[in-house]
CSV table of C-alpha atoms in Angstrom, one decimal:
chain,number,residue,atom,x,y,z
A,17,MET,CA,-36.9,18.0,-44.4
A,18,GLU,CA,-37.1,14.7,-46.2
A,19,ASP,CA,-34.6,16.2,-48.6
A,20,PHE,CA,-32.2,16.9,-45.8
A,21,GLU,CA,-32.3,13.3,-44.6
A,22,ALA,CA,-31.9,12.0,-48.1
A,23,ALA,CA,-28.9,14.3,-48.7
A,24,LEU,CA,-27.3,13.3,-45.4
A,25,GLU,CA,-27.8,9.7,-46.1
A,26,ALA,CA,-26.2,10.1,-49.5
A,27,VAL,CA,-23.0,11.4,-48.0
A,28,LEU,CA,-22.8,8.9,-45.1
A,29,PRO,CA,-20.6,6.4,-47.0
A,30,ARG,CA,-18.1,9.1,-47.8
A,31,LEU,CA,-18.2,10.3,-44.2
A,32,ARG,CA,-17.6,6.8,-43.0
A,33,ARG,CA,-14.6,6.5,-45.2
A,34,PHE,CA,-13.2,9.8,-43.8
A,35,ALA,CA,-13.9,8.5,-40.3
A,36,HIS,CA,-11.7,5.5,-41.0
A,37,GLY,CA,-8.9,8.0,-41.7
A,38,LEU,CA,-9.4,9.7,-38.3
A,39,ALA,CA,-10.4,6.9,-35.9
A,40,ARG,CA,-8.0,4.4,-34.5
A,41,ASN,CA,-10.0,1.3,-35.6
A,42,PRO,CA,-13.0,0.4,-37.7
A,43,ALA,CA,-15.3,0.1,-34.7
A,44,ASP,CA,-14.4,3.6,-33.6
A,45,ALA,CA,-14.9,4.8,-37.2
A,46,ASP,CA,-18.4,3.5,-37.2
A,47,ASP,CA,-19.1,5.1,-33.8
A,48,LEU,CA,-17.8,8.4,-35.1
A,49,THR,CA,-20.0,8.0,-38.2
A,50,GLN,CA,-23.0,7.3,-36.0
A,51,ALA,CA,-22.3,10.2,-33.7
A,52,THR,CA,-21.9,12.5,-36.7
A,53,ALA,CA,-25.1,11.4,-38.3
A,54,GLU,CA,-27.0,11.9,-35.0
A,55,ARG,CA,-25.5,15.3,-34.4
A,56,ALA,CA,-26.3,16.4,-38.0
A,57,LEU,CA,-29.9,15.3,-37.6
A,58,LYS,CA,-30.1,17.2,-34.4
A,59,SER,CA,-28.5,20.3,-35.9
A,60,ARG,CA,-30.3,20.3,-39.2
A,61,GLU,CA,-31.6,23.8,-38.6
A,62,GLN,CA,-28.0,25.0,-38.9
A,63,PHE,CA,-27.5,23.5,-42.3
A,64,GLN,CA,-27.8,26.2,-45.1
A,65,PRO,CA,-29.6,24.8,-48.1
A,66,GLY,CA,-27.5,25.2,-51.2
A,67,THR,CA,-24.2,24.6,-49.4
A,68,SER,CA,-22.3,21.3,-49.5
A,69,MET,CA,-23.9,18.7,-47.2
A,70,ALA,CA,-20.6,16.7,-47.3
A,71,GLY,CA,-18.6,19.7,-46.2
A,72,TRP,CA,-21.0,20.6,-43.4
A,73,ALA,CA,-21.2,17.0,-42.1
A,74,MET,CA,-17.4,16.5,-42.4
A,75,ARG,CA,-16.9,19.6,-40.2
A,76,ILE,CA,-19.3,18.1,-37.6
A,77,MET,CA,-17.3,14.9,-37.8
A,78,ARG,CA,-14.0,16.7,-37.4
A,79,ASN,CA,-15.2,18.6,-34.3
A,80,LEU,CA,-16.5,15.4,-32.7
A,81,TRP,CA,-13.2,13.7,-33.5
A,82,ILE,CA,-11.2,16.5,-31.9
A,83,ASP,CA,-13.4,16.3,-28.8
A,84,THR,CA,-13.0,12.5,-28.5
A,85,ALA,CA,-9.3,12.7,-29.3
A,86,ARG,CA,-8.9,15.1,-26.4
A,87,GLN,CA,-10.8,12.8,-24.1
A,88,ARG,CA,-8.6,10.0,-25.3
A,89,GLN,CA,-5.4,11.8,-24.5
A,90,ARG,CA,-6.6,12.6,-21.0
A,91,ARG,CA,-7.5,9.0,-20.5
A,92,GLU,CA,-4.3,7.7,-21.9
A,93,GLY,CA,-2.2,10.2,-19.9
A,94,MET,CA,-3.2,8.1,-16.9
A,95,LEU,CA,-2.7,4.7,-18.4
A,96,ALA,CA,0.4,3.1,-19.7
A,97,PRO,CA,0.6,3.3,-23.4
A,98,GLU,CA,-0.4,0.0,-24.8
A,99,GLU,CA,-0.2,-1.5,-28.3
A,100,GLN,CA,-3.7,-1.9,-29.6
A,101,GLY,CA,-4.3,-5.6,-30.0
A,102,GLU,CA,-4.8,-6.5,-33.6
A,103,ARG,CA,-8.1,-8.2,-33.8
A,104,VAL,CA,-9.4,-9.5,-37.1
A,105,GLY,CA,-12.8,-11.1,-37.5
A,106,ALA,CA,-12.9,-14.8,-37.3
A,107,GLU,CA,-15.0,-14.9,-40.5
A,108,GLY,CA,-14.4,-12.8,-43.6
A,109,ALA,CA,-10.9,-11.6,-42.5
A,110,ALA,CA,-10.2,-10.6,-46.0
A,111,GLU,CA,-6.7,-9.4,-46.8
A,112,SER,CA,-8.0,-5.9,-47.6
A,113,SER,CA,-9.3,-5.6,-44.0
A,114,VAL,CA,-6.0,-6.7,-42.6
A,115,GLU,CA,-4.3,-4.0,-44.7
A,116,LEU,CA,-6.9,-1.5,-43.6
A,117,HIS,CA,-6.2,-2.2,-39.9
A,118,TYR,CA,-2.5,-1.9,-40.6
A,119,LEU,CA,-2.8,1.5,-42.3
A,120,MET,CA,-5.2,2.7,-39.6
A,121,ARG,CA,-2.6,1.8,-37.0
A,122,ALA,CA,0.1,3.7,-38.9
A,123,LEU,CA,-2.2,6.7,-39.2
A,124,ASP,CA,-2.8,6.5,-35.5
A,125,ARG,CA,0.8,7.2,-34.8
A,126,LEU,CA,0.7,10.6,-36.6
A,127,PRO,CA,0.2,13.8,-34.8
A,128,ASP,CA,-3.5,14.9,-35.2
A,129,ASP,CA,-2.7,17.9,-37.5
A,130,GLN,CA,-0.8,15.7,-39.9
A,131,ARG,CA,-3.3,12.9,-39.7
A,132,GLU,CA,-6.3,15.1,-40.6
A,133,ALA,CA,-4.4,16.6,-43.5
A,134,VAL,CA,-3.6,13.1,-44.8
A,135,ALA,CA,-7.2,11.9,-44.3
A,136,ALA,CA,-8.6,14.9,-46.1
A,137,VAL,CA,-6.4,14.6,-49.1
A,138,MET,CA,-5.4,11.0,-49.4
A,139,ILE,CA,-8.6,9.4,-48.1
A,140,ASP,CA,-11.3,11.8,-48.9
A,141,GLY,CA,-9.6,13.0,-52.0
A,142,LEU,CA,-10.0,16.8,-51.5
A,143,ALA,CA,-7.9,19.1,-53.6
A,144,TYR,CA,-5.3,21.1,-51.6
A,145,ARG,CA,-7.3,24.3,-51.8
A,146,GLU,CA,-10.5,22.5,-50.6
A,147,ALA,CA,-8.6,20.7,-47.8
A,148,ALA,CA,-7.0,23.9,-46.6
A,149,GLU,CA,-10.4,25.6,-46.5
A,150,PHE,CA,-12.0,22.6,-44.7
A,151,LEU,CA,-9.2,22.6,-42.0
A,152,ASP,CA,-9.2,26.4,-41.9
A,153,ILE,CA,-5.4,26.7,-42.4
A,154,PRO,CA,-3.3,28.4,-45.1
A,155,ILE,CA,-2.5,26.2,-48.1
A,156,GLY,CA,1.3,26.2,-47.2
A,157,THR,CA,0.5,24.8,-43.8
A,158,LEU,CA,-1.7,22.1,-45.3
A,159,THR,CA,1.1,21.0,-47.7
A,160,SER,CA,3.8,20.9,-45.1
A,161,ARG,CA,1.6,18.8,-42.7
A,162,LEU,CA,0.7,16.6,-45.6
A,163,VAL,CA,4.3,16.1,-46.6
A,164,ARG,CA,5.5,15.4,-43.1
A,165,GLY,CA,2.5,13.0,-42.5
A,166,ARG,CA,3.3,11.1,-45.7
A,167,GLN,CA,7.0,10.9,-44.9
A,168,ALA,CA,6.2,9.5,-41.5
A,169,LEU,CA,3.7,7.0,-43.0
A,170,MET,CA,6.3,5.8,-45.5
A,171,SER,CA,8.8,5.1,-42.8
A,172,LEU,CA,6.2,3.4,-40.6
A,173,LEU,CA,5.0,1.3,-43.5
A,174,GLY,CA,8.5,0.6,-44.8
A,175,GLU,CA,7.8,2.3,-48.2
A,176,GLN,CA,11.2,3.8,-49.0
B,28,MET,CA,25.5,17.4,-64.4
B,29,ALA,CA,24.0,17.9,-61.1
B,30,GLU,CA,20.2,17.8,-61.1
B,31,PRO,CA,18.3,20.5,-59.2
B,32,PHE,CA,17.0,19.0,-55.9
B,33,VAL,CA,13.4,18.0,-56.1
B,34,SER,CA,11.6,18.2,-52.8
B,35,ASP,CA,9.1,15.6,-51.5
B,36,GLU,CA,6.6,18.4,-51.5
B,37,GLU,CA,6.9,18.8,-55.2
B,38,LEU,CA,6.8,15.0,-55.8
B,39,ILE,CA,3.7,14.6,-53.7
B,40,ALA,CA,2.0,17.6,-55.3
B,41,TRP,CA,2.7,15.9,-58.7
B,42,ILE,CA,1.2,12.6,-57.5
B,43,ASP,CA,-1.8,14.5,-56.2
B,44,GLY,CA,-2.4,16.2,-59.5
B,45,GLU,CA,-1.7,19.6,-58.0
B,46,LEU,CA,1.2,20.7,-60.2
B,47,SER,CA,0.8,22.9,-63.2
B,48,ALA,CA,1.2,21.2,-66.6
B,49,GLU,CA,4.6,22.9,-67.1
B,50,ALA,CA,5.9,22.0,-63.7
B,51,ALA,CA,4.7,18.4,-64.1
B,52,ALA,CA,6.4,18.1,-67.5
B,53,ARG,CA,9.7,19.4,-66.0
B,54,LEU,CA,9.4,16.9,-63.2
B,55,VAL,CA,8.7,14.0,-65.5
B,56,GLU,CA,11.9,14.9,-67.4
B,57,ALA,CA,13.9,15.0,-64.2
B,58,ILE,CA,12.5,11.6,-63.1
B,59,GLU,CA,13.5,10.1,-66.4
B,60,ARG,CA,17.1,11.2,-66.0
B,61,ASP,CA,17.4,10.4,-62.3
B,62,PRO,CA,16.8,6.8,-61.0
B,63,ALA,CA,17.0,7.8,-57.4
B,64,LEU,CA,14.3,10.4,-58.0
B,65,ALA,CA,12.3,7.9,-59.9
B,66,ALA,CA,12.5,5.5,-56.9
B,67,ARG,CA,11.3,8.2,-54.5
B,68,ALA,CA,8.4,9.1,-56.8
B,69,ALA,CA,7.5,5.4,-57.0
B,70,ALA,CA,7.5,5.0,-53.2
B,71,HIS,CA,5.2,8.0,-52.8
B,72,ARG,CA,2.9,6.7,-55.5
B,73,ARG,CA,2.7,3.3,-53.9
B,74,LEU,CA,1.7,4.8,-50.6
B,75,ALA,CA,-1.0,6.8,-52.3
B,76,GLU,CA,-2.3,3.7,-54.1
B,77,ARG,CA,-2.3,1.6,-50.9
B,78,MET,CA,-4.4,4.3,-49.2
B,79,THR,CA,-6.8,4.5,-52.0
B,80,THR,CA,-7.1,0.7,-52.3
B,81,ALA,CA,-7.7,0.2,-48.6
B,82,PHE,CA,-10.0,3.1,-47.8
B,83,GLY,CA,-11.7,3.7,-51.2
B,84,PRO,CA,-14.1,0.7,-51.0
B,85,ILE,CA,-15.5,1.9,-47.7
B,86,ALA,CA,-17.4,4.7,-49.6
B,87,ASP,CA,-19.1,2.0,-51.7
B,88,GLU,CA,-20.8,0.4,-48.6
B,89,PRO,CA,-24.2,1.8,-48.0
B,90,VAL,CA,-24.8,3.3,-44.5
B,91,ALA,CA,-28.3,3.8,-43.1
B,92,LEU,CA,-29.3,6.9,-41.2
B,93,PRO,CA,-29.6,6.3,-37.5
B,94,ARG,CA,-33.1,5.1,-36.6
B,95,LYS,CA,-35.5,7.6,-35.1
B,96,GLU,CA,-35.6,5.4,-32.0
B,97,THR,CA,-32.2,5.2,-30.4
B,98,ALA,CA,-33.0,1.9,-28.7
B,99,PRO,CA,-31.7,-1.3,-30.3
B,100,VAL,CA,-33.9,-3.1,-32.7
B,101,ILE,CA,-34.9,-5.4,-29.9
B,102,SER,CA,-34.6,-3.8,-26.5
B,103,LEU,CA,-33.6,-5.6,-23.4
B,104,ALA,CA,-37.0,-4.6,-21.9
B,105,GLU,CA,-38.9,-6.2,-24.7
B,106,VAL,CA,-37.0,-9.4,-24.4
B,107,ARG,CA,-37.5,-9.5,-20.7
B,108,ALA,CA,-41.2,-8.7,-21.1
B,109,ALA,CA,-41.5,-11.5,-23.7
B,110,ARG,CA,-39.8,-13.9,-21.3
B,111,ALA,CA,-42.0,-12.9,-18.5
B,112,GLU,CA,-45.0,-13.4,-20.8
B,113,ALA,CA,-43.7,-16.8,-21.9
B,114,ALA,CA,-43.3,-17.9,-18.3
B,115,ARG,CA,-46.9,-17.2,-17.6
B,116,THR,CA,-48.4,-18.9,-20.6
B,117,PRO,CA,-47.6,-22.3,-21.9
B,118,ARG,CA,-45.3,-22.5,-25.0
B,119,ARG,CA,-47.4,-22.4,-28.1
B,120,TRP,CA,-44.9,-24.6,-30.0
B,121,ALA,CA,-42.7,-27.4,-29.0
B,122,VAL,CA,-39.0,-26.9,-28.8
B,123,PRO,CA,-37.7,-28.1,-32.1
B,124,GLY,CA,-34.6,-30.3,-32.3
B,125,ALA,CA,-31.2,-29.1,-33.3
B,126,ILE,CA,-31.9,-29.5,-37.0
B,127,ALA,CA,-35.2,-27.7,-36.9
B,128,ALA,CA,-33.5,-25.0,-34.9
B,129,SER,CA,-31.0,-24.4,-37.5
B,130,LEU,CA,-33.8,-24.0,-40.0
B,131,MET,CA,-35.8,-21.7,-37.9
B,132,VAL,CA,-36.4,-19.4,-40.8
B,133,GLY,CA,-40.0,-18.2,-40.8
B,134,VAL,CA,-41.1,-20.4,-37.9
B,135,LEU,CA,-43.1,-18.1,-35.8
B,136,ALA,CA,-45.0,-18.0,-32.6
B,137,GLY,CA,-48.4,-18.3,-34.1
B,138,GLN,CA,-49.2,-14.7,-35.0
B,139,GLN,CA,-48.1,-14.5,-38.6
B,140,THR,CA,-46.0,-16.3,-41.1
B,141,MET,CA,-43.0,-14.9,-42.9
B,142,MET,CA,-40.8,-16.8,-45.2
B,143,VAL,CA,-37.4,-15.9,-46.6
B,144,ALA,CA,-37.0,-16.4,-50.3
B,145,SER,CA,-34.2,-18.4,-51.8
B,146,VAL,CA,-32.7,-20.0,-48.7
B,147,ASP,CA,-31.6,-23.5,-49.8
B,148,ASP,CA,-32.6,-26.3,-47.6
B,149,ARG,CA,-29.2,-27.9,-47.2
B,150,SER,CA,-26.4,-28.0,-44.7
B,151,GLY,CA,-24.3,-24.8,-44.7
B,152,ALA,CA,-26.8,-22.9,-46.7
B,153,LEU,CA,-27.4,-20.6,-43.8
B,154,THR,CA,-23.8,-19.5,-43.4
B,155,LEU,CA,-23.8,-15.7,-43.7
B,156,ALA,CA,-22.3,-13.6,-46.4
B,157,THR,CA,-19.0,-11.9,-45.5
B,158,PRO,CA,-20.2,-8.4,-44.8
B,159,VAL,CA,-22.8,-9.6,-42.4
B,160,ALA,CA,-20.4,-12.0,-40.8
B,161,ARG,CA,-17.8,-9.3,-40.5
B,162,ALA,CA,-20.3,-6.9,-38.8
B,163,LEU,CA,-21.3,-9.7,-36.4
B,164,ASP,CA,-17.6,-10.3,-35.6
B,165,ARG,CA,-16.7,-6.7,-34.9
B,166,GLN,CA,-19.6,-4.4,-34.3
B,167,LEU,CA,-21.1,-3.7,-30.9
B,168,SER,CA,-24.8,-3.4,-30.5
B,169,GLY,CA,-26.2,-0.1,-31.8
B,170,GLU,CA,-23.2,0.9,-33.8
B,171,ALA,CA,-23.7,2.5,-37.2
B,172,GLY,CA,-22.8,0.6,-40.3
B,173,PRO,CA,-24.3,-1.2,-43.3
B,174,ILE,CA,-25.4,-3.8,-40.8
B,175,ARG,CA,-26.6,-2.9,-37.4
B,176,VAL,CA,-26.3,-5.4,-34.6
B,177,ALA,CA,-29.1,-5.1,-32.1
B,178,LEU,CA,-28.5,-7.6,-29.4
B,179,SER,CA,-26.1,-10.2,-28.3
B,180,PHE,CA,-26.8,-13.2,-26.0
B,181,ARG,CA,-25.8,-16.7,-25.1
B,182,GLY,CA,-27.8,-19.4,-26.8
B,183,LYS,CA,-29.1,-22.5,-25.0
B,184,ASP,CA,-26.2,-24.5,-26.5
B,185,GLY,CA,-23.8,-22.1,-24.9
B,186,GLY,CA,-22.6,-20.3,-28.1
B,187,TYR,CA,-23.1,-16.6,-28.8
B,188,CYS,CA,-26.0,-15.4,-30.9
B,189,ARG,CA,-26.6,-11.9,-32.2
B,190,SER,CA,-29.7,-10.3,-33.8
B,191,PHE,CA,-29.0,-7.8,-36.6
B,192,SER,CA,-30.6,-5.6,-39.2
B,193,GLY,CA,-29.2,-4.9,-42.6
B,194,GLN,CA,-30.2,-3.1,-45.7
B,195,HIS,CA,-32.2,-6.0,-47.0
B,196,ILE,CA,-32.5,-8.5,-44.2
B,197,ASP,CA,-33.3,-8.7,-40.5
B,198,GLY,CA,-32.1,-11.8,-38.7
B,199,VAL,CA,-30.6,-13.7,-35.8
B,200,ALA,CA,-27.4,-15.6,-36.2
B,201,CYS,CA,-25.5,-17.9,-33.9
B,202,ARG,CA,-21.9,-19.1,-33.8
B,203,SER,CA,-21.4,-22.4,-35.4
B,204,GLY,CA,-18.2,-24.0,-36.5
B,205,GLY,CA,-16.1,-20.8,-36.3
B,206,GLY,CA,-18.6,-18.7,-38.3
B,207,TRP,CA,-22.1,-17.3,-38.0
B,208,GLU,CA,-25.1,-19.3,-39.0
B,209,LEU,CA,-28.5,-17.8,-39.7
B,210,ARG,CA,-31.3,-18.8,-37.3
B,211,TYR,CA,-34.0,-16.4,-38.4
B,212,ALA,CA,-34.3,-14.0,-41.2
B,213,ALA,CA,-36.9,-11.8,-42.7
B,214,PRO,CA,-36.9,-9.0,-45.3
B,215,ALA,CA,-35.8,-5.8,-43.7
B,216,SER,CA,-38.9,-3.8,-42.8
B,217,HIS,CA,-37.1,-0.5,-43.5
B,218,ALA,CA,-36.1,-1.6,-47.0
B,219,ALA,CA,-38.7,0.7,-48.5
B,220,GLY,CA,-36.5,3.6,-47.4
B,221,THR,CA,-38.8,4.9,-44.7
B,222,GLY,CA,-36.2,4.6,-42.0
B,223,TYR,CA,-38.9,3.3,-39.6
B,224,ARG,CA,-39.5,-0.2,-38.5
B,225,MET,CA,-42.8,-2.0,-38.2
B,226,ALA,CA,-43.6,-3.4,-34.8
B,227,GLY,CA,-44.7,-6.9,-36.1
B,228,ASP,CA,-41.2,-7.9,-37.3
B,229,ASP,CA,-39.8,-7.2,-33.9
B,230,VAL,CA,-42.4,-9.4,-32.3
B,231,ALA,CA,-41.4,-12.3,-34.6
B,232,LYS,CA,-37.7,-11.7,-34.1
B,233,ALA,CA,-38.2,-11.3,-30.3
B,234,ALA,CA,-40.0,-14.7,-30.3
B,235,VAL,CA,-37.0,-16.3,-32.0
B,236,VAL,CA,-34.6,-14.6,-29.6
B,237,GLU,CA,-36.8,-15.8,-26.7
B,238,GLN,CA,-36.6,-19.3,-28.0
B,239,LEU,CA,-32.8,-19.3,-28.4
B,240,ILE,CA,-31.7,-17.3,-25.4
B,241,ALA,CA,-30.2,-18.7,-22.2
B,242,GLY,CA,-30.2,-16.2,-19.4
B,243,ASP,CA,-30.2,-12.4,-20.1
B,244,PRO,CA,-28.8,-10.6,-23.1
B,245,LEU,CA,-25.2,-9.4,-22.8
B,246,ASP,CA,-24.7,-5.9,-21.5
B,247,ALA,CA,-22.2,-3.6,-23.2
B,248,ASP,CA,-19.3,-4.8,-21.1
B,249,ALA,CA,-19.9,-8.5,-21.6
B,250,GLU,CA,-20.4,-7.8,-25.3
B,251,ARG,CA,-17.0,-6.1,-25.6
B,252,LYS,CA,-15.4,-9.1,-23.8
B,253,ALA,CA,-17.1,-11.6,-26.1
B,254,ARG,CA,-15.9,-9.6,-29.1
B,255,ALA,CA,-12.4,-9.6,-27.7
B,256,ALA,CA,-12.5,-13.4,-27.4
B,257,ASP,CA,-13.8,-13.7,-31.0
B,258,TRP,CA,-17.2,-14.9,-29.8
B,259,LYS,CA,-15.7,-18.2,-28.7
């Protein structure tokens, strides 16, 4: 059981990075990481020793994110769409963090299916075959979502 | 001679290292012959590099497992109990002046003494390192991260203060001159990797919070508002 916690803790930084690919801002990414870790600790009986802790925890994260994304859509359906205010810390607002906010905002404009494909491959670094397996889609579907997501990001970010 | 059209899919697969060696070699030849194709490839590569540069370092920041107890490091109830206790019994130590307050490292309410190593006794020495300051800027109480913020409150001078807990240090910091200044710090009690906290540290930290606090700690709503206003 101690092993389980150590293994989970070891993958948390990677999970948190993936969360930044899914969530709309760094605070939400940390919330998502926290919720994933809590759910993983609670569901530890379901983890099969010998399988990938990262893969298991990432699936938990994706499910949580899908649930919160649905809630978000319902909520936003009732509210006027609003540009997320760009808030950068008063202290330590390094350029890298400004760039991170900027990229996260662009990712937030993608449809969810393109966004998770982009996050799995470009942020988590999964190979196409692994990403397709993780998202439970055929590899051709993965590559087409990835390509459309990247094309959209390029035009959003002015990379032509 | 017209070049065969190269799709974005193929370019992206090449950048992601998903093309076979043969297909990659053919593509490299095509790129060398075709400046427009080279420009498209470069744009895709720039995007990939921007993503890696921005998101990659996140995985280098340590993240602690959520604590067994879900309550913040210092709970509202504890602070209120400490305040009620303080109201009943006379202060065991006089209110220090502003200078003493800013050096309130290791000044404790009589029970135990705890000193932080290597804090220089000079002005500005207690300004916090960037990762801590950033967490204090943007994290709400109880959120996961390398640094966990436990509690936010208004200090007696009107500025915001926040208590936090990191990998190596537990502390209380208050806004000062546009940044965060450390008012109390102690080695993190969970640094040994147990994931559990010892009660004594909370008592010491709660005493410092009690000394600094004006009114009640911020609730989640007030905290979000304070964050939106950059803690001004």
